[in-house]
Coordinates of C-alpha atoms and ligand atoms in Angstrom, one line a residue:
X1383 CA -17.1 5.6 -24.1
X1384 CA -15.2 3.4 -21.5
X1385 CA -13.2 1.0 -23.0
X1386 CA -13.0 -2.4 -21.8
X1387 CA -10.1 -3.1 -18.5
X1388 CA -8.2 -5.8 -19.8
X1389 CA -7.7 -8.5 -17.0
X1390 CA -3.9 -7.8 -16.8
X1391 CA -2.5 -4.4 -17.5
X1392 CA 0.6 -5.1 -19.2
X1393 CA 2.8 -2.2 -20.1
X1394 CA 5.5 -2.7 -23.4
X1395 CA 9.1 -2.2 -21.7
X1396 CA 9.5 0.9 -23.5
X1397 CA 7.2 2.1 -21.2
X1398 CA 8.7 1.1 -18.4
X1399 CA 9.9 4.5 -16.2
X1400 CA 12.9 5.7 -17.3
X1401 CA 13.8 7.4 -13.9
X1402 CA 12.8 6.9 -9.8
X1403 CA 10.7 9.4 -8.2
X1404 CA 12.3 11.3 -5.2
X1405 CA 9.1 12.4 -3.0
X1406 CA 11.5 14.1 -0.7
X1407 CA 11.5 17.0 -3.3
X1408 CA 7.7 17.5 -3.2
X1409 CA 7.8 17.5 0.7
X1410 CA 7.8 21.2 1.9
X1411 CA 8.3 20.4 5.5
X1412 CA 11.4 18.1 4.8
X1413 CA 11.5 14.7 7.0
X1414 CA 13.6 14.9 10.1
X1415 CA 17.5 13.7 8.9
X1416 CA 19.1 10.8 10.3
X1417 CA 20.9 11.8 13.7
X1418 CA 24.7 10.4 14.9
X1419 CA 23.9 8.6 17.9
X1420 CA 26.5 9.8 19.8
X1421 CA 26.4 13.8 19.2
X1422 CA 23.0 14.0 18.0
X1423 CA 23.8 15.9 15.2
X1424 CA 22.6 15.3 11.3
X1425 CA 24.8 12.4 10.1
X1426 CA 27.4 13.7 7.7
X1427 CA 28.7 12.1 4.5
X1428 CA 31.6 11.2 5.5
X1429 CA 30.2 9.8 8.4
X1430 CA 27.9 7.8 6.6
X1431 CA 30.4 6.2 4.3
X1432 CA 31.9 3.7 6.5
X1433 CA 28.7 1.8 6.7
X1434 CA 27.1 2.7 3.2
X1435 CA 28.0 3.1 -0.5
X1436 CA 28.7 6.7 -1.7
X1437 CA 25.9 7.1 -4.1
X1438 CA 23.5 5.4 -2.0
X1439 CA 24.4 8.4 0.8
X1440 CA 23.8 10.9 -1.5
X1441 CA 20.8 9.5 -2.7
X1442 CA 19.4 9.3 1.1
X1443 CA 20.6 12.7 1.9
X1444 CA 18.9 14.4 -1.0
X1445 CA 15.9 15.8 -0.2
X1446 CA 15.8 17.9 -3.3
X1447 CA 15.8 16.2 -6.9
X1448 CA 12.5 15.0 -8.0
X1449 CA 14.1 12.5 -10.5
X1450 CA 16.7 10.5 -11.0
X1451 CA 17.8 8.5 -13.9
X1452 CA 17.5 4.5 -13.4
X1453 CA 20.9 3.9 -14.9
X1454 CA 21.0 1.7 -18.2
X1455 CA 22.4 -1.8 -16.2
X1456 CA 19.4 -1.6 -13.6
X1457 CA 16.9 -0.6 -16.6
X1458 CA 18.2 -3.6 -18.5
X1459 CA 18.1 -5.9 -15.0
X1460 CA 14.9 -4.6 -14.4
X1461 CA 13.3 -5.8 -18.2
X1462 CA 14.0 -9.3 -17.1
X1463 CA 11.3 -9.2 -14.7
X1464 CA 9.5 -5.8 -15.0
X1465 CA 7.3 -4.3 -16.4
X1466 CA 5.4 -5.7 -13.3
X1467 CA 1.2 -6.6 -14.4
X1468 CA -1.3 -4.1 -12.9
X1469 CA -4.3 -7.0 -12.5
X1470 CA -8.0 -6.4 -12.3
X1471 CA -9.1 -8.4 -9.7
X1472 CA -12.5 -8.8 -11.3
X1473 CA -13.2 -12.8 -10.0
X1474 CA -12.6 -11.5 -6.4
X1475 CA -15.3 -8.4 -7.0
X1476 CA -17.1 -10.9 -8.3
X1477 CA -17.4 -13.0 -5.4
X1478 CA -17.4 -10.1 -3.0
X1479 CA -20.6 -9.1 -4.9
X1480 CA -18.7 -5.4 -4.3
X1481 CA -19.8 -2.3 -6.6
X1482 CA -15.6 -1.6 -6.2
X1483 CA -13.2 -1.8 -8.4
X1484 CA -10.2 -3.6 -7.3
X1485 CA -6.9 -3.4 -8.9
X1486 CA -3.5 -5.0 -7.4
X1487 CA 0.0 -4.4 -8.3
X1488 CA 1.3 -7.6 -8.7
X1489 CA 5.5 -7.8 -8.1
X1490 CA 5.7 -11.2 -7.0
X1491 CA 6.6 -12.7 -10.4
X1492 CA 10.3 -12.8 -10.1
X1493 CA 12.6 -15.4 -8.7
X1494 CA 12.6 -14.1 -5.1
X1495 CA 9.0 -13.8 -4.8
X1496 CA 8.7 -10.2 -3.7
X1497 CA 9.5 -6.4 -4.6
X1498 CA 12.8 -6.6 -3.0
X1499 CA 14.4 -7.2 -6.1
X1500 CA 14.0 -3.2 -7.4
X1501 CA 16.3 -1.9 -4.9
X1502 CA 18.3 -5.1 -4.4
X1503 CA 19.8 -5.0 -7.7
X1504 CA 20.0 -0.8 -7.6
X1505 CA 22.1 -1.4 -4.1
X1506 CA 24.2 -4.2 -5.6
X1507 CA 25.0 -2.0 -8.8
X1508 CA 25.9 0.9 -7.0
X1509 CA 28.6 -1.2 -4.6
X1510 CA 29.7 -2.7 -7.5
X1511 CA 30.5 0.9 -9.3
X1512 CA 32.3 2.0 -6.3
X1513 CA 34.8 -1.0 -6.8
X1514 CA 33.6 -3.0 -3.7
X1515 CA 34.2 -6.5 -3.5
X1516 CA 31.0 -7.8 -1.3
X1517 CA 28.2 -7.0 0.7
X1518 CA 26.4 -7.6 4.1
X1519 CA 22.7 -7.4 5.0
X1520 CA 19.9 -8.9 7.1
X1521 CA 16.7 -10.3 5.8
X1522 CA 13.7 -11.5 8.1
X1523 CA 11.0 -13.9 6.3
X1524 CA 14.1 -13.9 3.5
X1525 CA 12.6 -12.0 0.7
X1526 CA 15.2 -9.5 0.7
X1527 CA 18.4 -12.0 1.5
X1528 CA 16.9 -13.8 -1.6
X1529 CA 16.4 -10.7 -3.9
X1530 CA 20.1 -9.2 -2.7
X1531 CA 21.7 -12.8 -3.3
X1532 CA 19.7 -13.0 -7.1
X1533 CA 21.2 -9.3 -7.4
X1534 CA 24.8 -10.3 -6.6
X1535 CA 24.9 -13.3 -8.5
X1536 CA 24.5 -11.5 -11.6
X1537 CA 26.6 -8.5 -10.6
X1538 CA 29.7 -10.8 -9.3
X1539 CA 29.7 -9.6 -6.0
X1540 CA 29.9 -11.3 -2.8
X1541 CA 27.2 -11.4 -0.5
X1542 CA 26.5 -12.4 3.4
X1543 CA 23.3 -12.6 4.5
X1544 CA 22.6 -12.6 8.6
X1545 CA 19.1 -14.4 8.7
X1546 CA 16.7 -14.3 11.5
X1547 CA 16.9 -17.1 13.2
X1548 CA 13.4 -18.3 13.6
X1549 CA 12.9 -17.9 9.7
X1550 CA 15.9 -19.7 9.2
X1551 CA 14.9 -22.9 11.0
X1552 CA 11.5 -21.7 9.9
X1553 CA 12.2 -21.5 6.0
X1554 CA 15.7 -23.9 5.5
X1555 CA 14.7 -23.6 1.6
X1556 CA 15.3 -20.0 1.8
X1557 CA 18.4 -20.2 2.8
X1558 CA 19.3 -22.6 -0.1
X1559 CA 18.0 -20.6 -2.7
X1560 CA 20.2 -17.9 -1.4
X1561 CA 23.1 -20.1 -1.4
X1562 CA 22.1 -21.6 -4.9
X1563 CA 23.0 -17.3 -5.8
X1564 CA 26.3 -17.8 -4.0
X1565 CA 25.5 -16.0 -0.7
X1566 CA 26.8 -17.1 2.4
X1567 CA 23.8 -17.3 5.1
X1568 CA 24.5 -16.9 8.6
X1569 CA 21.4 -17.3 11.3
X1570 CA 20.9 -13.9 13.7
X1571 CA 22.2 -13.5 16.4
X1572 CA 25.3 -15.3 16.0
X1573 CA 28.2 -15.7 18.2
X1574 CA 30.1 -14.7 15.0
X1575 CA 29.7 -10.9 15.8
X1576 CA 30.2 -8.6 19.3
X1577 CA 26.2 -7.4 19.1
X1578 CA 25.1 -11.3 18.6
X1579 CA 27.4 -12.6 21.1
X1580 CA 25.6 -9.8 23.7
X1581 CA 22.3 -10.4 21.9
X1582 CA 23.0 -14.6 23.0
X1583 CA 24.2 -13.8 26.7
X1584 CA 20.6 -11.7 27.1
X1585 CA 18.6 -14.0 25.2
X1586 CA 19.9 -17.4 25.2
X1587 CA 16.2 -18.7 23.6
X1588 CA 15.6 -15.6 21.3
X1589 CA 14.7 -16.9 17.8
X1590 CA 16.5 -13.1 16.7
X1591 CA 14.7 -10.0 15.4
X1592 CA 15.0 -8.0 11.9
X1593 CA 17.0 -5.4 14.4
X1594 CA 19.6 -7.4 15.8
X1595 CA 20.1 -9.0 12.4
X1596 CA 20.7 -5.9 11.1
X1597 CA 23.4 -5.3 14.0
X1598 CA 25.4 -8.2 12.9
X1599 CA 25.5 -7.1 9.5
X1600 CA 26.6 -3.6 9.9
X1601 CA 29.3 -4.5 12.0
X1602 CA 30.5 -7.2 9.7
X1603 CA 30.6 -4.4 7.0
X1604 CA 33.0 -2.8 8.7
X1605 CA 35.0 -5.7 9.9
X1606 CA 35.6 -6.5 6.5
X1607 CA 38.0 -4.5 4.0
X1608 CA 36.1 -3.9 0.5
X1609 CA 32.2 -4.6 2.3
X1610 CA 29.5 -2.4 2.6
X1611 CA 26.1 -2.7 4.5
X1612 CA 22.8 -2.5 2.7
X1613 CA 19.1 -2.4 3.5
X1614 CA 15.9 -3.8 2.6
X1615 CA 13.9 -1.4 3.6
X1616 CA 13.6 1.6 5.8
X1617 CA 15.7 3.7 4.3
X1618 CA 14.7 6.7 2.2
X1619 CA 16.9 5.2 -0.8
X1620 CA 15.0 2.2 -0.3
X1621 CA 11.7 3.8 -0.9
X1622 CA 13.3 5.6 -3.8
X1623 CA 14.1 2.7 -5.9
X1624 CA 10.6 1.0 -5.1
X1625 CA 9.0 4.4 -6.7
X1626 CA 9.2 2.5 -9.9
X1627 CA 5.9 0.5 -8.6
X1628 CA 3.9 3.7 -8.7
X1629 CA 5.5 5.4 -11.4
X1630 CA 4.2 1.7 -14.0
X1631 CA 0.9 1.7 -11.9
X1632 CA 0.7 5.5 -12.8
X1633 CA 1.7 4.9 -15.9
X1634 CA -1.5 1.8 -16.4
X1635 CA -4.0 3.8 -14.7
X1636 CA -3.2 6.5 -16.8
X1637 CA -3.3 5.1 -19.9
X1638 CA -6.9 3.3 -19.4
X1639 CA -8.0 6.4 -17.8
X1640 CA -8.2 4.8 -14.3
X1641 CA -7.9 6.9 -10.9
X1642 CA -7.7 4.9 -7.7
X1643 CA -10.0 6.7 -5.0
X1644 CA -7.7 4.5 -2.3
X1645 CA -4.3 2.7 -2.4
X1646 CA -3.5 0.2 0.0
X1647 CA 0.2 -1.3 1.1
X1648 CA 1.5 -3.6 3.1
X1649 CA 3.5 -1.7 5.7
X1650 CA 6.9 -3.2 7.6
X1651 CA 9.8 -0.9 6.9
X1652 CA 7.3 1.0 4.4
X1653 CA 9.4 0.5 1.4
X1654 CA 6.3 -1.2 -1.4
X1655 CA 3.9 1.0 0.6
X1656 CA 6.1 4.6 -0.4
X1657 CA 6.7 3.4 -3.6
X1658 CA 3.7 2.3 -4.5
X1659 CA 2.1 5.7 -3.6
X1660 CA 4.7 8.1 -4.3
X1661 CA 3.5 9.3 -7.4
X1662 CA 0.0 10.0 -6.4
X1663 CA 0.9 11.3 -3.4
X1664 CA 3.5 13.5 -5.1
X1665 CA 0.6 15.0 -6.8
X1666 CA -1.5 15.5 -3.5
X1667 CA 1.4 17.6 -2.2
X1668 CA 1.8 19.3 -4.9
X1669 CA -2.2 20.6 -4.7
X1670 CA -3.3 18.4 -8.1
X1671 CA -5.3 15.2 -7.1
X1672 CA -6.4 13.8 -3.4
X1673 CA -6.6 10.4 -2.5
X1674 CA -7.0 8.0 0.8
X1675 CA -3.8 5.8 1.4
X1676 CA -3.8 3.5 3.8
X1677 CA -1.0 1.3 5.6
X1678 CA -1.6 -1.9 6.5
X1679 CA 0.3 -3.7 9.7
X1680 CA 0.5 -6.7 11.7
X1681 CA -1.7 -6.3 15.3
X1682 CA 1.7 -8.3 17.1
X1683 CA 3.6 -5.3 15.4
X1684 CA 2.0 -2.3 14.9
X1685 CA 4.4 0.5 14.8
X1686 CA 2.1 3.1 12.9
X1687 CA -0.9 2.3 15.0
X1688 CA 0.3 1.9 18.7
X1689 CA 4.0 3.2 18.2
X1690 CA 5.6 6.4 19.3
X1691 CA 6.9 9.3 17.0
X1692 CA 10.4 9.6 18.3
X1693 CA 14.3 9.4 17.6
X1694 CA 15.2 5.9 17.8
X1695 CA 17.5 3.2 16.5
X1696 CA 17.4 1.8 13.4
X1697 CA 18.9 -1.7 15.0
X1698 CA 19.0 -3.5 18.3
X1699 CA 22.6 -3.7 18.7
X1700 CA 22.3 0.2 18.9
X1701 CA 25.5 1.0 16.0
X1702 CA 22.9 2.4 13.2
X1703 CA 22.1 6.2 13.3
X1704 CA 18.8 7.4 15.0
X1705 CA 16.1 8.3 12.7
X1706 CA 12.6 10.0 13.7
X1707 CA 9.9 7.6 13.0
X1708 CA 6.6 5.7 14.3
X1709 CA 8.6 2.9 16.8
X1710 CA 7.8 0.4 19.2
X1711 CA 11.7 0.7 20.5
X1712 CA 14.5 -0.8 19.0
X1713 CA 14.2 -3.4 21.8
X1714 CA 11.1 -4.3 21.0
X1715 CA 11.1 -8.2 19.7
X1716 CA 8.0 -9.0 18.1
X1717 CA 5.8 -12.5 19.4
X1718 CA 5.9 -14.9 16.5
X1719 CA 4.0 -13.8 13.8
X1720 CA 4.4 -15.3 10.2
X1721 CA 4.9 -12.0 8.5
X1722 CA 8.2 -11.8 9.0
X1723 CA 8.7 -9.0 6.4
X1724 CA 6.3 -6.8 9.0
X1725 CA 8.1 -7.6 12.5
X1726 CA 10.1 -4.5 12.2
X1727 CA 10.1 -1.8 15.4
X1728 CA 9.9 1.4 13.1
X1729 CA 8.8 3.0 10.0
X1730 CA 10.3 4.8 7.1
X1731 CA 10.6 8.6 8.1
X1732 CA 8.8 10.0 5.2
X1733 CA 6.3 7.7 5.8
X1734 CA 6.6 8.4 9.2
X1735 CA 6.0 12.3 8.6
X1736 CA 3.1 11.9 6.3
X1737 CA 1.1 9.3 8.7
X1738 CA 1.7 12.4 11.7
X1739 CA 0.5 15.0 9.4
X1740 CA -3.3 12.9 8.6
X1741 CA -1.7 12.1 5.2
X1742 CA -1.9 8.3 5.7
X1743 CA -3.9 6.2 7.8
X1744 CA -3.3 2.9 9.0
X1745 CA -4.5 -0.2 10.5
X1746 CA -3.3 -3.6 12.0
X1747 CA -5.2 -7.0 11.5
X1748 CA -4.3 -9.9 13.6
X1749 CA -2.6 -12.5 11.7
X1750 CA -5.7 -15.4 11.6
X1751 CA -7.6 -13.1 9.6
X1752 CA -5.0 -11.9 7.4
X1753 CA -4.9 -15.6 6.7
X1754 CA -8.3 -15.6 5.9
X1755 CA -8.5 -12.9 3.6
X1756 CA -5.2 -14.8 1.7
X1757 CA -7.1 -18.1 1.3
X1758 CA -9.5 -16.5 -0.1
X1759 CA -7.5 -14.7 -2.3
X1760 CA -6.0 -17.7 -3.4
X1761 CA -8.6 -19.7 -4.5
X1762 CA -10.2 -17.1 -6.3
X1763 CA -7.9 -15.0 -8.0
X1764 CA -4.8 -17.9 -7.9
X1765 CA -2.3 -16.5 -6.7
X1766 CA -0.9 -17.8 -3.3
X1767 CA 0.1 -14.5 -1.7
X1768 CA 3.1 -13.8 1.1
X1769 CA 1.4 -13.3 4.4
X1770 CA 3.1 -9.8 4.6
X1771 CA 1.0 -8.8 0.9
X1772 CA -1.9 -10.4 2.5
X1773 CA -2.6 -7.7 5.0
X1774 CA -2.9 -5.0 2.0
X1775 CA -5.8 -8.1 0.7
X1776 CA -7.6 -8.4 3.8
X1777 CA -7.8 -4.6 3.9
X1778 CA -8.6 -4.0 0.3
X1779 CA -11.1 -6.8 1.2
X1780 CA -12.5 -4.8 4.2
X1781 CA -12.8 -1.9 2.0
X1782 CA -14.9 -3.6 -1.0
X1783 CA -17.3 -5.1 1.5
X1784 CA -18.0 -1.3 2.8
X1785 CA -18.4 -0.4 -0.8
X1786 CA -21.0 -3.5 -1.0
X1787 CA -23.1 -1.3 2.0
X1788 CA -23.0 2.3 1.5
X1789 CA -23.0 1.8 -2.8
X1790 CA -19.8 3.5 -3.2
X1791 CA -18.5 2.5 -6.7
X1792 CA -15.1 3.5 -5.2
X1793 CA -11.4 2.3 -7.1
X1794 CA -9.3 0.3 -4.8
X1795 CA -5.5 -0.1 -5.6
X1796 CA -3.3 -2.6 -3.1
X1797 CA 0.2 -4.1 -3.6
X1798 CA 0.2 -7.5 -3.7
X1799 CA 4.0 -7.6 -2.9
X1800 CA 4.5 -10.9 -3.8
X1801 CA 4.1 -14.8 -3.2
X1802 CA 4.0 -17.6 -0.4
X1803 CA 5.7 -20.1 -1.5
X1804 CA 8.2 -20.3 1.5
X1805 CA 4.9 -19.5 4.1
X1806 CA 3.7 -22.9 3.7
X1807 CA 4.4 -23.9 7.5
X1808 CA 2.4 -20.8 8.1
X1809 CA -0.6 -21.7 5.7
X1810 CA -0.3 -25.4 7.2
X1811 CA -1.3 -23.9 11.1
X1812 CA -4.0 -21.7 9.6
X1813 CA -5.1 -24.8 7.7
X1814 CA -4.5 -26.9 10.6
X1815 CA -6.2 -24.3 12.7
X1816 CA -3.8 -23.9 15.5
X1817 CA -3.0 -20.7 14.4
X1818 CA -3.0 -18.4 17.1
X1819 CA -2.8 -14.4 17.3
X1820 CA -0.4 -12.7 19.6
X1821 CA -1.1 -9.0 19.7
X1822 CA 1.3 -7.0 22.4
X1823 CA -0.1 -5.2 25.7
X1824 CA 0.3 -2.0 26.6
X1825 CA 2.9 -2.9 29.5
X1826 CA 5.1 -4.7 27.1
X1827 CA 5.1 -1.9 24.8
X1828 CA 5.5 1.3 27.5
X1829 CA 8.6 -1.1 28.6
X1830 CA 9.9 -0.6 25.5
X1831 CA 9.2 3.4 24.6
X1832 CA 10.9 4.1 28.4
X1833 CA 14.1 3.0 26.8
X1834 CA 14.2 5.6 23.7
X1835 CA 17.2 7.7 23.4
X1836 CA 16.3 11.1 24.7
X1837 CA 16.9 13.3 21.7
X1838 CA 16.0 17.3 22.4
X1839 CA 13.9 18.7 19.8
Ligands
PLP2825 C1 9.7 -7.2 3.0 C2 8.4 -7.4 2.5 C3 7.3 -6.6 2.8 C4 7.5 -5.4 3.8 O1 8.5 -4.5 3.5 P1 8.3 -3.0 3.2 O2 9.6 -2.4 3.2 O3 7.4 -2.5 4.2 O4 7.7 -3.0 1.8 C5 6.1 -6.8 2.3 N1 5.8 -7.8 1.5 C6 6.8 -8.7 1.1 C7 6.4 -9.8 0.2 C8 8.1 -8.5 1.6 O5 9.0 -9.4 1.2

């Protein structure tokens, strides 16, 4: 008997996973650690606290428990806006006349529009605990400024937010909502820190970059007595926090008896894309269940597809620690491309490590048809999607229509990561259509691997 797939999987809070899923401890090659730039040696603890809150260190150096409890404030944070729906797109399979099944993981439903908000408010809590008074951190199309600011509003603490220039003029209703949560918004670079000042004198024009943002904010963490730095993505604690959207889509599937055949993210720092699949691939490593995953990246930044596997930095400015991951070059500014959640040089290292071992594929689309695929999304299953989620669409998308020709009655799972309501100058040039696609050549991009750090082995 197979029961009928409600429209919306809605999970009762109880329900809701009580802990995050570490894949780290499943891994039985361990991902490469995180390297001091200046002796090339695994970064320490102590030389990690400086920049980062102890517990979030310890949680990115552990590479060995499988769970950790979500402690009771971030539980009770997270049951204003979570359980997040698990949605059967059956109008769009409709219309794509597919023999698929499409499900999508919906986390665009809270304030800040996007996923951010699980490890927002688990970064804010744990500065918080620590005694700290504030926090600094970049954000790109603003998702994760907006989620951090929403997180310290309600925890008390103060937060400053260095904003990517070209989003800022691009979005100036971002930077109010953030300032609405009582962050303070700076636009990146800035003449307010060394690495922006250098950033300007280089790049008098530059509309800024995810990497030198992230410069200005690191070094205004430790400028500043009582402030730490945090991360939107990235960052192995990142993807740990973002487990919870696989763990409630494992938990759904499960409980209707559903197994995806592929899951599909969005990938720019890989942080939806490793939580999203971390419990299923957990179980792949572990020899219990196979499945396709697939990332999803912009063609004007497409760190999986045409990047290197190297040591690089994490930032522009060159002050974070080196991590081994898929890279265009920390110098690499990506053309302008509405995704601005994607237009970052490198790649989650776990991520990074699966994608080299035939784990995960990937793919980039060029931002017109990524448009595309989100109008149509739109109109037919109503939701206006964030250009960044819309690559996951047009891929899922691209895989239904193959379904449509070879018969395969496969399960498709995507993240829809959240909503584009501040994209609207974006959707107004595709409407408009003068929007154009901007997709790097191979000059440009062996300009940028020849300036690496050479890291032995
Ligand atoms: C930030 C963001 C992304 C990309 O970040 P990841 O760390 O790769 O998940 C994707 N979608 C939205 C809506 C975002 O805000």
């Amino acid at each position: 008997m197979t029961q009928e797939i409600p429209y919306k999987i809605y999970l009762h809070e109880n329900e809701m996973p009580k802990y995050w899923y570490n894949i780290r401890a499943d891994m039985k090659k361990k991902p490469a650690p995180l390297l001091n730039p200046a002796t090339h040696r695994p970064m320490t603890f102590e030389e990690l606290q400086p920049v980062f809150c102890d517990e979030l260190i310890r949680q990115e150096l552990d590479n060995t428990t499988p769970y950790i409890e979500i402690p009771d404030e971030i539980y009770n944070f997270y049951k204003m806006y979570r359980p997040s729906p698990l949605v059967r797109a059956y109008c769009l399979e409709k219309l794509l006349d597919t023999p698929a099944k499409i499900y999508y993981k919906f986390e665009g439903s809270n304030t800040s529009g996007s996923h951010k908000l699980n490890s927002a408010i688990a970064q804010g809590y744990y500065a918080k605990q620590q005694g700290l008074t504030g926090v600094t951190t970049e954000t790109g199309a603003g998702q994760w400024g907006t989620a951090l600011s929403m997180a310290c509003g309600y925890l008390g603490l103060k937060c400053h937010v260095f904003m990517v220039k070209g989003s800022y003029e691009l979005k100036p209703f971002r930077k109010e909502v953030m300032r609405t949560y009582g962050a303070e918004v700076t636009p990146s670079p800035s003449d307010t820190t060394e690495a922006g000042r250098k950033i300007l004198s280089e790049h008098p024009n530059t509309s800024g970059s995810l990497g030198c943002a992230i410069s200005e904010a690191v070094e205004t963490a430790e400028n500043t007595e009582g402030y730490r730095y945090v991360l939107g993505s990235v960052l192995n604690q990142v993807m740990l926090h973002q487990s919870i959207i696989g763990l409630e889509c494992k938990t759904a599937m499960d409980k209707y008896d559903i197994t995806p055949d592929i899951i599909i993210g969005c990938a720019g720092g890989g942080s939806n894309l490793g939580g999203l699949i971390a419990p299923f691939m957990g179980e792949q490593l572990r020899g219990e269940a196979e499945y396709e995953f697939l990332a999803v990246e912009p063609a004007s930044c497409p760190s999986f597809t045409r990047g290197r596997y190297a040591y690089d930095f994490c930032d522009t400015g060159k002050v974070c620690p080196l991590a081994k991951m898929y890279t265009l070059g920390c110098d690499f500014i990506p053309s302008g491309n509405h995704s601005g959640g994607l237009r970052y040089h490198g790649m989650n290292p776990v991520l990074s490590q699966f994608y080299d071992e035939g784990l995960l594929k990937a793919t980039s689309i060029e931002q017109t048809r990524v448009f595309k695929a989100a109008v149509t999304f739109a109109r037919i299953e109503g939701i206006l999607p964030a250009p960044e989620s819309s690559h996951a669409i047009c891929a899922a998308i691209d895989e239904a229509v193959r379904c449509k020709e070879t018969g395969e009655e496969k399960t498709i799972l995507f993240g829809l990561t959240g909503t584009g309501y501040f994209d609207l100058k974006a959707y107004e040039q595709f409407n408009n259509g003068t929007m154009t696609d901007s997709i790097p050549t191979d000059e440009e991009l062996e300009q940028s691997f020849a300036k690496l750090p050479k890291v032995e082995a």
